[in-house]
CSV table of C-alpha atoms in Angstrom, one decimal:
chain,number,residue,atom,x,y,z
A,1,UNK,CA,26.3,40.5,-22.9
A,2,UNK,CA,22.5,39.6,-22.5
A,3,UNK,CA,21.6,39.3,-18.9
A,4,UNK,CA,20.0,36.2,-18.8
A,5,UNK,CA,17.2,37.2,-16.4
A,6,UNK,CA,16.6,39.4,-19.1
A,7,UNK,CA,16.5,37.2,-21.6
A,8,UNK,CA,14.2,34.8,-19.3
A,9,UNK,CA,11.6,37.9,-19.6
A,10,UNK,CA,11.5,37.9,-23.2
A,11,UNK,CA,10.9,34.3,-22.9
A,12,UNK,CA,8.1,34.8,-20.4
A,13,UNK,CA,6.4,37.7,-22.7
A,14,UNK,CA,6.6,36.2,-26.3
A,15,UNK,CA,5.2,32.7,-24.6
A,16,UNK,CA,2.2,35.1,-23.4
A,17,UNK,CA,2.6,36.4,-27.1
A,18,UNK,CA,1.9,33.3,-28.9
A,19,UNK,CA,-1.0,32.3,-26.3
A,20,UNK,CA,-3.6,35.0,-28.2
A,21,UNK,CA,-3.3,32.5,-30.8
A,22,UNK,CA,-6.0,30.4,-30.6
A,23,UNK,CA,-9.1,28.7,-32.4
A,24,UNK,CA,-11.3,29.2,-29.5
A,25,UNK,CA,-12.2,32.6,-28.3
A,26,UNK,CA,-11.4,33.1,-24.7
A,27,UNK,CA,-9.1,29.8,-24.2
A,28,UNK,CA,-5.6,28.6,-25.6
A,29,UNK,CA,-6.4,26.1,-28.2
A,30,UNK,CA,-4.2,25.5,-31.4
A,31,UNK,CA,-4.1,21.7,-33.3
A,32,UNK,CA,-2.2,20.8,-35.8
A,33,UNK,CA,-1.7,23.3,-38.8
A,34,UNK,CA,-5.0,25.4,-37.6
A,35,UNK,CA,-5.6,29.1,-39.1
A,36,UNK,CA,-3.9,30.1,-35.7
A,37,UNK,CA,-0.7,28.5,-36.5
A,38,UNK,CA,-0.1,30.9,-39.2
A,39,UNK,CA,0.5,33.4,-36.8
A,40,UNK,CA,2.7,31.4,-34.8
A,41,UNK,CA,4.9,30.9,-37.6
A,42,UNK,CA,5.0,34.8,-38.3
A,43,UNK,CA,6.1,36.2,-34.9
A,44,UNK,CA,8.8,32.8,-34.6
A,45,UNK,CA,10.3,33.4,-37.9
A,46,UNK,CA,10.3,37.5,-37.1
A,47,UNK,CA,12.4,37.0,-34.1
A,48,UNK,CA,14.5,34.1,-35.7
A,49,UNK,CA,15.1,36.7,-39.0
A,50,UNK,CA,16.1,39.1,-36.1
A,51,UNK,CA,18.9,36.7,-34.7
A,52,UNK,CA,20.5,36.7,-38.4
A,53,UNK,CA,18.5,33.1,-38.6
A,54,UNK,CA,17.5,31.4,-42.1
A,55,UNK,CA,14.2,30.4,-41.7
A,56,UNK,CA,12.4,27.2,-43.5
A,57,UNK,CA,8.9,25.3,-43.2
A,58,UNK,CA,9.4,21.8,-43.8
A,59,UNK,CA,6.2,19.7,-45.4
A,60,UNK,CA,4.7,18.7,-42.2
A,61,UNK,CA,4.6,22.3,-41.4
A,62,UNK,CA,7.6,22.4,-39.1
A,63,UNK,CA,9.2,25.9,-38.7
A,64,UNK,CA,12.9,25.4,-38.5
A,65,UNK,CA,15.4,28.7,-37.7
A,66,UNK,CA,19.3,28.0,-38.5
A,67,UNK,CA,22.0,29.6,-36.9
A,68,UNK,CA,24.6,28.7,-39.0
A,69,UNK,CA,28.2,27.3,-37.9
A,70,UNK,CA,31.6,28.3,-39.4
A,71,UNK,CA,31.2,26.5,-42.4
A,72,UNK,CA,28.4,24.5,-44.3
A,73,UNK,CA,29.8,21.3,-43.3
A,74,UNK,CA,29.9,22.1,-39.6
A,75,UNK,CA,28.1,19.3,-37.3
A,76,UNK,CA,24.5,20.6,-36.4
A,77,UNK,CA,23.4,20.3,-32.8
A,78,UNK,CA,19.4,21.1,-33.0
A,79,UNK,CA,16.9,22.4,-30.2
A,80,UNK,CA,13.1,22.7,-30.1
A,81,UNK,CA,9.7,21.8,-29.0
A,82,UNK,CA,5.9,21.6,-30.2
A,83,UNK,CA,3.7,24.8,-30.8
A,84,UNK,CA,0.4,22.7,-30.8
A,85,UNK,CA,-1.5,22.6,-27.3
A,86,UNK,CA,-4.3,20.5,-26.2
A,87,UNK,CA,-8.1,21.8,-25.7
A,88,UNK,CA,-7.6,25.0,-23.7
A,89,UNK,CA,-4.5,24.3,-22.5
A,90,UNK,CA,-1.8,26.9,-20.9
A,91,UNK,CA,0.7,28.8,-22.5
A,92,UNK,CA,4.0,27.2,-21.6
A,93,UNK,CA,3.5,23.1,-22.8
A,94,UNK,CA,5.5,23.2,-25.7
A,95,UNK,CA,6.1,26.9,-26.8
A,96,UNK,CA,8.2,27.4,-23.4
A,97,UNK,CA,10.7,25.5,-25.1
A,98,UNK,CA,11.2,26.5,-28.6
A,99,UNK,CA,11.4,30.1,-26.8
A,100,UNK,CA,14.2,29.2,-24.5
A,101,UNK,CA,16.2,27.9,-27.4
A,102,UNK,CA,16.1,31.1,-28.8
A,103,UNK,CA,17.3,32.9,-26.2
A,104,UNK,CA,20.2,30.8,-26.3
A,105,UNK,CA,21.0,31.8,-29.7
A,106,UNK,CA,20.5,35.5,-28.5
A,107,UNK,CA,22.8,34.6,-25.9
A,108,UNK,CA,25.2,33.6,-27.9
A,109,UNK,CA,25.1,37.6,-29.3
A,110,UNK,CA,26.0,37.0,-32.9
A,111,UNK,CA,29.2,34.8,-31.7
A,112,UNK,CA,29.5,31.3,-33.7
A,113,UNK,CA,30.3,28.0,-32.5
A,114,UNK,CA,31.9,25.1,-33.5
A,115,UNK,CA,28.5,23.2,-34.9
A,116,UNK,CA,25.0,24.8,-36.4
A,117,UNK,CA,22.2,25.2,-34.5
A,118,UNK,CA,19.0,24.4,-35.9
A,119,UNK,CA,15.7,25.6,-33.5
A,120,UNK,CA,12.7,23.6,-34.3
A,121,UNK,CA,9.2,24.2,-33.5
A,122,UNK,CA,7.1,20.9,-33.8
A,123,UNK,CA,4.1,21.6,-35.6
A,124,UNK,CA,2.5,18.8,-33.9
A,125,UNK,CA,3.1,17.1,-30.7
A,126,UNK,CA,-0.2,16.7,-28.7
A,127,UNK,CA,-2.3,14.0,-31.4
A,128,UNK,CA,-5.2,16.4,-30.7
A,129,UNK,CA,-6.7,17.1,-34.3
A,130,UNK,CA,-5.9,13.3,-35.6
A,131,UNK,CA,-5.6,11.0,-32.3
A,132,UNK,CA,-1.9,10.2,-32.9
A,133,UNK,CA,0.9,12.2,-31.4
A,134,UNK,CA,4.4,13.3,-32.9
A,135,UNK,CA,3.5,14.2,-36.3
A,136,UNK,CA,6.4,16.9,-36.3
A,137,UNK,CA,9.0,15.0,-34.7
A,138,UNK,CA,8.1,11.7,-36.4
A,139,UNK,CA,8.9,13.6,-40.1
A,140,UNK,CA,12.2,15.1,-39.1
A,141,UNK,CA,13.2,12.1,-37.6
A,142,UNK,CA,12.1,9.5,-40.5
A,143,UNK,CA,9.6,8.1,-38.9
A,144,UNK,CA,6.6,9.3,-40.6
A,145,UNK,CA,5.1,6.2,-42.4
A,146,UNK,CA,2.3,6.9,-45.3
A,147,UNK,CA,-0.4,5.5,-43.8
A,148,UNK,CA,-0.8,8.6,-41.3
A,149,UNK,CA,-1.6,10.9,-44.1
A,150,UNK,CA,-5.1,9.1,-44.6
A,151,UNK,CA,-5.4,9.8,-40.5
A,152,UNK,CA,-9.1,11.8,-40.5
A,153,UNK,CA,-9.8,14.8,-38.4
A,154,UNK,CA,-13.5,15.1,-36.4
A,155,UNK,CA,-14.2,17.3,-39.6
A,156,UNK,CA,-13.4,14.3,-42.2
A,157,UNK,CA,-10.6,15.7,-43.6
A,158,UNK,CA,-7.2,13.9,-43.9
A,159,UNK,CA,-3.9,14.7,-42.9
A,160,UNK,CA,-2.8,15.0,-46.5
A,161,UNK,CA,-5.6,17.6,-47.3
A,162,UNK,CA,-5.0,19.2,-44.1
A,163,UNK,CA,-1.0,19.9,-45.3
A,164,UNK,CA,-2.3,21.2,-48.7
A,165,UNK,CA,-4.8,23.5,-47.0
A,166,UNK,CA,-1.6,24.9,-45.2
A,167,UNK,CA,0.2,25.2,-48.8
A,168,UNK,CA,2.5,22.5,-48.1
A,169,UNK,CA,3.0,19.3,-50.2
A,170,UNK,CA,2.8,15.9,-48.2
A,171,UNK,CA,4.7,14.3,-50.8
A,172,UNK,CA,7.3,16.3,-49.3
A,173,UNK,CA,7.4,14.9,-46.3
A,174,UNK,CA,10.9,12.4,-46.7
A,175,UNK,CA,13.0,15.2,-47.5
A,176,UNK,CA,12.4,16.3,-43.8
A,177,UNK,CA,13.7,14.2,-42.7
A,178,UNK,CA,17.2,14.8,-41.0
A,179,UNK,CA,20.3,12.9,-42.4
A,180,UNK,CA,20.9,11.1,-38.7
A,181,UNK,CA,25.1,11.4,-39.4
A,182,UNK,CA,25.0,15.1,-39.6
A,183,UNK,CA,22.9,15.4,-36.4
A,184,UNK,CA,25.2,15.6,-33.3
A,185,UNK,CA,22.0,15.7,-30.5
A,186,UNK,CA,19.1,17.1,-29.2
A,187,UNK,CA,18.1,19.1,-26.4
A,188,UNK,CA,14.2,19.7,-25.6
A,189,UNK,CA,13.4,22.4,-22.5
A,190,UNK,CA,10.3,21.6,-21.3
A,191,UNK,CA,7.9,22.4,-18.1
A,192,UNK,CA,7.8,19.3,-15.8
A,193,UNK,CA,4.2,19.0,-16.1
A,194,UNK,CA,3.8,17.5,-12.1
A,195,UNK,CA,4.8,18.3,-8.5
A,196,UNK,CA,8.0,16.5,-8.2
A,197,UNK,CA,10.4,19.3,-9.0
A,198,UNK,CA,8.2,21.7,-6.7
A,199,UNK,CA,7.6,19.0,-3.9
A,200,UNK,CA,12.1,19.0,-4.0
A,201,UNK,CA,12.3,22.6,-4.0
A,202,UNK,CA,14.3,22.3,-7.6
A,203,UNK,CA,13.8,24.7,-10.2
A,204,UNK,CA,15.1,21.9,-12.6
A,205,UNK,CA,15.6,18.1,-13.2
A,206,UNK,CA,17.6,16.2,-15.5
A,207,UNK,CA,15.2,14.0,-17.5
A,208,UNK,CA,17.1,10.0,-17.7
A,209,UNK,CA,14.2,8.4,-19.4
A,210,UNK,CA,10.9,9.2,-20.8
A,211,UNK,CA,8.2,6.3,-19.2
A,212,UNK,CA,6.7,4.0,-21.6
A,213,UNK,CA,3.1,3.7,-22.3
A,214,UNK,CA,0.8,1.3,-22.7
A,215,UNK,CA,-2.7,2.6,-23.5
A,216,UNK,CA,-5.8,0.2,-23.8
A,217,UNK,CA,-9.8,0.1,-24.3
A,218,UNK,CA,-11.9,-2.3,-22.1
A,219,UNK,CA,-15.8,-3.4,-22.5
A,220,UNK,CA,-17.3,-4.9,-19.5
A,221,UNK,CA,-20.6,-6.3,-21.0
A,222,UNK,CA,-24.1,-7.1,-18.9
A,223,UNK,CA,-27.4,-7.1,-19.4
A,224,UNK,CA,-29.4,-3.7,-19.3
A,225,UNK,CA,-32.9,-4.0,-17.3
A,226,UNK,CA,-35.5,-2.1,-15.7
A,227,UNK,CA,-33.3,-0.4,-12.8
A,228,UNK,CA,-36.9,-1.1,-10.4
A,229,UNK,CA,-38.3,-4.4,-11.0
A,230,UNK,CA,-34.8,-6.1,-11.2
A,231,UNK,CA,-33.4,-7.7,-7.6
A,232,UNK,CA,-29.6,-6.8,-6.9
A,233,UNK,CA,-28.9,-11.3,-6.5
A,234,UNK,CA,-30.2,-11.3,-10.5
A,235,UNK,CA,-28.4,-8.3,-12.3
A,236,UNK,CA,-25.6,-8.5,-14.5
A,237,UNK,CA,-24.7,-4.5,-14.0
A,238,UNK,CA,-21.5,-3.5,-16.3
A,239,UNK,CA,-21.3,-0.6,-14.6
A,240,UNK,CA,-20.9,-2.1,-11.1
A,241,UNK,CA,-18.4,-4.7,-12.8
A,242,UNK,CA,-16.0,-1.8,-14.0
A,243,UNK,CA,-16.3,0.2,-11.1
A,244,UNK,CA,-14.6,-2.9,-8.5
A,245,UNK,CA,-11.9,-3.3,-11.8
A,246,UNK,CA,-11.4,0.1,-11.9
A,247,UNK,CA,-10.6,0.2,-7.9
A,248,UNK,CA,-8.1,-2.8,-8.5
A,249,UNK,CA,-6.1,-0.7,-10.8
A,250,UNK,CA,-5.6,1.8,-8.1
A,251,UNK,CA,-4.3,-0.8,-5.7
A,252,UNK,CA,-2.2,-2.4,-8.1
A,253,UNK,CA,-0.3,0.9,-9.2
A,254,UNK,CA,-0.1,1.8,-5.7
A,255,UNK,CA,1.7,-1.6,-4.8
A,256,UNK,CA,4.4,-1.3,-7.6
A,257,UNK,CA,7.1,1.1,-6.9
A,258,UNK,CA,6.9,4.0,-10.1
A,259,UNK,CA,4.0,3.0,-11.9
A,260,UNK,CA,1.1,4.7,-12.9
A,261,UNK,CA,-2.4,3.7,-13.6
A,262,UNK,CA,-5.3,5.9,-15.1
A,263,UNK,CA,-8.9,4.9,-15.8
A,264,UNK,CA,-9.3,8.8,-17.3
A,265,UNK,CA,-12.7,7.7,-19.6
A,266,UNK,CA,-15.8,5.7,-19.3
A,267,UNK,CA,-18.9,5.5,-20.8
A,268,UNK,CA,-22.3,3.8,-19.3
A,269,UNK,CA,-24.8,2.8,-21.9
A,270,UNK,CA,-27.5,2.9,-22.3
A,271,UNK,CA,-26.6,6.0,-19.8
A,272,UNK,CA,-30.4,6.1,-18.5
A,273,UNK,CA,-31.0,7.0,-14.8
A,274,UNK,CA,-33.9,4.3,-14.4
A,275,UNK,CA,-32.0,1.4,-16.4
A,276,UNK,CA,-29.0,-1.0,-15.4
A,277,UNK,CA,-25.7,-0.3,-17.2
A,278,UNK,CA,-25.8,-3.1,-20.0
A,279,UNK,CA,-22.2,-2.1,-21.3
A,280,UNK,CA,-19.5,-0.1,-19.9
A,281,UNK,CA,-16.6,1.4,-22.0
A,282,UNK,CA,-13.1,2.2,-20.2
A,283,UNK,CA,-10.2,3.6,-21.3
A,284,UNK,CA,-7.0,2.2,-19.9
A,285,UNK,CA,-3.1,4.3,-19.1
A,286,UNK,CA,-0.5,2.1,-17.9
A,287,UNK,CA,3.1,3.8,-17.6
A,288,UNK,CA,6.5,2.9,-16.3
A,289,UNK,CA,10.3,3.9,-17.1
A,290,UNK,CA,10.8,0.3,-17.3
A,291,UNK,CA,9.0,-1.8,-20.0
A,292,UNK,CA,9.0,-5.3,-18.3
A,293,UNK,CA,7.6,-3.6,-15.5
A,294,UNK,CA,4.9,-2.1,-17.2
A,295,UNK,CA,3.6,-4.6,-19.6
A,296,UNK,CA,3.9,-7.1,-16.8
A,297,UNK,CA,1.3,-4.5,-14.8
A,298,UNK,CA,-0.9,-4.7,-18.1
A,299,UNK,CA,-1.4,-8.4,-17.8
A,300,UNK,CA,-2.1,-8.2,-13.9
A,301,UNK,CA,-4.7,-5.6,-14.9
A,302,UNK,CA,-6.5,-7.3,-17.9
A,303,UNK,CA,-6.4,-11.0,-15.6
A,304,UNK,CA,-8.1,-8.5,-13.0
A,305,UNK,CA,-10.5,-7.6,-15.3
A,306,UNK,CA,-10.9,-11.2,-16.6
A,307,UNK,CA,-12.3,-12.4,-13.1
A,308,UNK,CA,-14.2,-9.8,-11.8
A,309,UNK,CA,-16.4,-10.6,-15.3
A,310,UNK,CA,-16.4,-14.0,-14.9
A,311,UNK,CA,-17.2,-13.9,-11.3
A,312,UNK,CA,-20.0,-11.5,-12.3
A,313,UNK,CA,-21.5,-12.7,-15.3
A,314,UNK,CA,-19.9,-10.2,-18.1
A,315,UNK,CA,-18.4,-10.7,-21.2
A,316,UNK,CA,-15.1,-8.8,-21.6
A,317,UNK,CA,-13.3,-7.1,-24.7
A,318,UNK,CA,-10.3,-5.4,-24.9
A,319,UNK,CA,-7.7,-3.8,-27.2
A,320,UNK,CA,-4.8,-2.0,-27.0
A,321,UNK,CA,-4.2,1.5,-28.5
A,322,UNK,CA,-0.8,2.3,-28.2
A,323,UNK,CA,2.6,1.0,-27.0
A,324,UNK,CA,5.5,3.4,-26.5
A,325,UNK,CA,8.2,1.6,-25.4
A,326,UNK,CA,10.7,3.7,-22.5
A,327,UNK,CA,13.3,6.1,-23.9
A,328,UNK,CA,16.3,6.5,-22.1
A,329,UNK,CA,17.9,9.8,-22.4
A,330,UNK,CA,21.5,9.6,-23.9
A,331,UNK,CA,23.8,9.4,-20.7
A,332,UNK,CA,26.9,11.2,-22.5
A,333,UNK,CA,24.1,14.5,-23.1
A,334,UNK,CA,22.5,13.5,-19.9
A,335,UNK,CA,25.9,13.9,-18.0
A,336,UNK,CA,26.7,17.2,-20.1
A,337,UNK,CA,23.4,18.8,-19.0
A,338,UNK,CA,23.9,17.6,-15.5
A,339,UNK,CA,27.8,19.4,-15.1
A,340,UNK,CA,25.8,22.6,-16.3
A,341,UNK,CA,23.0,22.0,-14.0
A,342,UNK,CA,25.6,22.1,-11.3
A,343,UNK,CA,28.2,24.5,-13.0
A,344,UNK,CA,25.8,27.5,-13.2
A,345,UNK,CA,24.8,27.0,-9.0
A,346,UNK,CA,21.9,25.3,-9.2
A,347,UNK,CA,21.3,21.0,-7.3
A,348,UNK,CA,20.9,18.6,-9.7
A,349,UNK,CA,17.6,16.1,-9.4
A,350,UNK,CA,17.6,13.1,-11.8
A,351,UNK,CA,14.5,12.1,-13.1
A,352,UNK,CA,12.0,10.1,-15.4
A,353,UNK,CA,9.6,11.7,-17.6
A,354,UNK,CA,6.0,10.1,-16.8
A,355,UNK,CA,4.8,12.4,-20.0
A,356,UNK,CA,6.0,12.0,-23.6
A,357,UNK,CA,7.8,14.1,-25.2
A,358,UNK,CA,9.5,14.7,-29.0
A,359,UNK,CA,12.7,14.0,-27.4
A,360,UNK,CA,11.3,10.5,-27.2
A,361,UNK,CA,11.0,10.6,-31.4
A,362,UNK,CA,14.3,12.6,-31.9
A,363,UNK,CA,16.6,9.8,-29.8
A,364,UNK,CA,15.6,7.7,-33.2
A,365,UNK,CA,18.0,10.1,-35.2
A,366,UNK,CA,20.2,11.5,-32.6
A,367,UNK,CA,21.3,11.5,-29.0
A,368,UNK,CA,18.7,13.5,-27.4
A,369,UNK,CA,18.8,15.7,-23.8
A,370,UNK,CA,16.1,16.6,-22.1
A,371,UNK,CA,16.1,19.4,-19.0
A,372,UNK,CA,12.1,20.2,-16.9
A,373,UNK,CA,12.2,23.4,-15.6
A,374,UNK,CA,9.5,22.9,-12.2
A,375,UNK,CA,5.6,23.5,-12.6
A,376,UNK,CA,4.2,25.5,-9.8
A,377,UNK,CA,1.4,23.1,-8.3
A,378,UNK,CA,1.9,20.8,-10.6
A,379,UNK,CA,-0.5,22.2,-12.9
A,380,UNK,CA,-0.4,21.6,-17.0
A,381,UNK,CA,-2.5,20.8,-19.6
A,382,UNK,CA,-4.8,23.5,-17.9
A,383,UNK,CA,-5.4,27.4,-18.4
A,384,UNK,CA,-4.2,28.2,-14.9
A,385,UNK,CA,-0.5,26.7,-15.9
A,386,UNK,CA,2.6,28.6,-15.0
A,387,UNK,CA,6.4,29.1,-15.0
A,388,UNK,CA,8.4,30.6,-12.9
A,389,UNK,CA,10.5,33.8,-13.9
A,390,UNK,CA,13.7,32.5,-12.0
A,391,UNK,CA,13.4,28.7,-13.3
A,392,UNK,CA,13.4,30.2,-16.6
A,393,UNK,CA,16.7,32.2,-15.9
A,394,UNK,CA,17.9,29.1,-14.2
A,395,UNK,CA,17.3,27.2,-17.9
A,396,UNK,CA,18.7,29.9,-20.0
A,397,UNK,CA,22.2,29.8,-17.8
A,398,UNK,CA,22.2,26.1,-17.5
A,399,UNK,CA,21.6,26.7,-21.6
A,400,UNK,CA,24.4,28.7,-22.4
A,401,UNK,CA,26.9,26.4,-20.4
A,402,UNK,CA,25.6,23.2,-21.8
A,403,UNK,CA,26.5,24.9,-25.3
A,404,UNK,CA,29.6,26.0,-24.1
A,405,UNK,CA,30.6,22.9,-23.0
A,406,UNK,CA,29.5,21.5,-26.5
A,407,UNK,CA,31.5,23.4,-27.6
A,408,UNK,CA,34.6,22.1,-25.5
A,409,UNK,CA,34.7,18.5,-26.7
């Protein structure tokens, strides 16, 4: 039998694999079907080929490995993550997890089950190259509308022209979709992406919900002067405007239990040393596991905003972005995941997902599962982001007795 510490090494060295493949010389950086995702797809499918897998790339460039079940009828259970990454990002976010699903199917050591396995590696996740996330899981899950194909890249070029520069046809792009009565679940492994699991001492956590997300763009507009000749009682300074808004956000995520609140971009204009701000662009990140909670926060925030303009003389504009509503995890998976958790040795830590995921996509088709494995220092989205060897071990056992227990019911 495969030792799973052995296993968790293979993990760790084909994730170190697949970081050399990047757009960017000298940091990790791969966007949706890039030149570097080629070879992404060539070492996966190798190793899936090697596990006696059939091997397929769907229209939106998803590369799917089936283990198949003891007939062609059998209920499929799938597994997966994304292989895209932000702007030098690390070498776990995403790719972690399509790797640990395969060293469950090694685990299994040619052995079938009662159900298919599918392993699925997102081609998109991140909504890097076109500003909107969950291309992959958005097609296998039927919930890819037209209108994102006409999406434009910082190079002008669609997402439809972008699929046929990969040789795929985005015309294809229903039949990816997954037929939702054939599809018994999902189960995404992914790193935890913050300090929570560390802070516990937990290598793992069961994810019950995925936050939701409400993501908004603010204007505080002035009136830009000469920053010498104008006197502090007569300015109408943007900039200072935001700045007291921005320190009301703070407060008011601090003061309600759970929520988070990020001001993470702003832009001064004219953006002169020697003249007052005139108009002052902010990007808003409200998130919550509970909606009521969180739009409830929004509307604090934006009447916030409303009266430190008035009481300063600004205009005000805002729009919002994106709204993701909360996912709840389904409690039957959640419950499975947990007894293996526990049944392999290892305390089991309930938790919400302040990041989003695919699972969040997938639990439109399927019951969906989702198991962090802890971040040391917290660190993601970053070069210096890491795993550790026994977590990964921890994952593949707690793996290979969720399947098992699958397998059971």
């Amino acid at each position: 039998m495969a030792h799973p510490e052995a296993l968790a090494q293979k993990v760790l060295e084909r994730c170190r694999t697949l970081a050399q493949f990047s757009e960017e010389e000298g940091r990790l950086t791969r966007t949706f079907l890039s030149p570097p995702v080629r070879a992404v797809h060539q070492a996966l499918r190798g190793w899936m080929e090697a596990l006696g897998m059939a091997v397929r790339v769907d229209a939106l460039g998803n590369l799917i490995g089936r283990y198949p079940g003891p007939h062609p009828e059998a209920p499929l259970f799938l597994l997966g993550s994304h292989i895209d990454t932000v702007r030098d990002a690390g070498p776990y976010d995403g790719v972690l997890g399509v790797l640990l699903a395969l060293a469950l199917v090694e685990g299994l050591e040619g052995r079938r089950l009662p159900l298919a396995l599918e392993v699925i590696a997102f081609s998109e996740e991140e909504g890097v190259r076109f500003g909107v996330p969950f291309l992959g899981s958005r097609a296998v899950a039927g919930q890819f509308p037209a209108g994102l194909l006409a999406l434009k890249d910082a190079e002008g070029r669609t997402v439809a022209e972008a699929i046929r520069a990969f040789g795929l046809d985005p015309g294809a792009i229903p039949q990816a979709a997954y037929p939702p009565g054939r599809v018994r679940g999902y189960l995404e492994f992914h790193i935890e992406q913050g300090p929570v699991l560390e802070t516990l001492g937990c290598p793992l956590g069961v994810v019950e919900a995925i936050a939701g997300q409400s993501r908004l763009e603010l204007a505080f507009q002035g009136q830009a002067n000469h920053a010498g000749t104008t006197p502090m009682a007569l300015r109408k300074d943007a900039l200072a405007g935001a700045a007291e808004w921005m320190g009301l956000v703070e407060r008011e995520a601090q003061a309600t239990p759970g929520l988070v609140a990020t001001v993470g971009s702003i832009a001064a204009l004219p953006g002169v040393a020697n003249v007052i701000p005139g108009e002052v662009r902010l990007s808003l990140d409200v998130r919550h596991a509970q909606d009521p909670v969180r739009t409830q926060a929004v509307a604090r925030l934006l009447r916030h905003a409303q009266q430190v303009a008035e009481r300063r003389g600004l205009g005000l504009e805002h729009r919002t972005l994106h709204e993701q509503p909360a996912v709840p995890t389904d409690p039957a998976l959640s419950e499975a995941l947990a007894r293996a958790v526990a049944a392999s040795g290892y305390p089991v830590h309930r938790m919400v997902s302040g990041a989003g995921h695919d699972a969040m996509v997938m639990a439109s088709l399927c019951p969906t599962a989702l198991l962090f494995l802890r971040s040391p220092g917290g660190l993601s989205h970053h070069p210096g982001e890491s795993v550790h060897l026994e977590d990964v071990e921890a994952a593949v056992r707690v793996g290979l007795s969720f399947l098992g227990g699958l397998c059971s019911t």
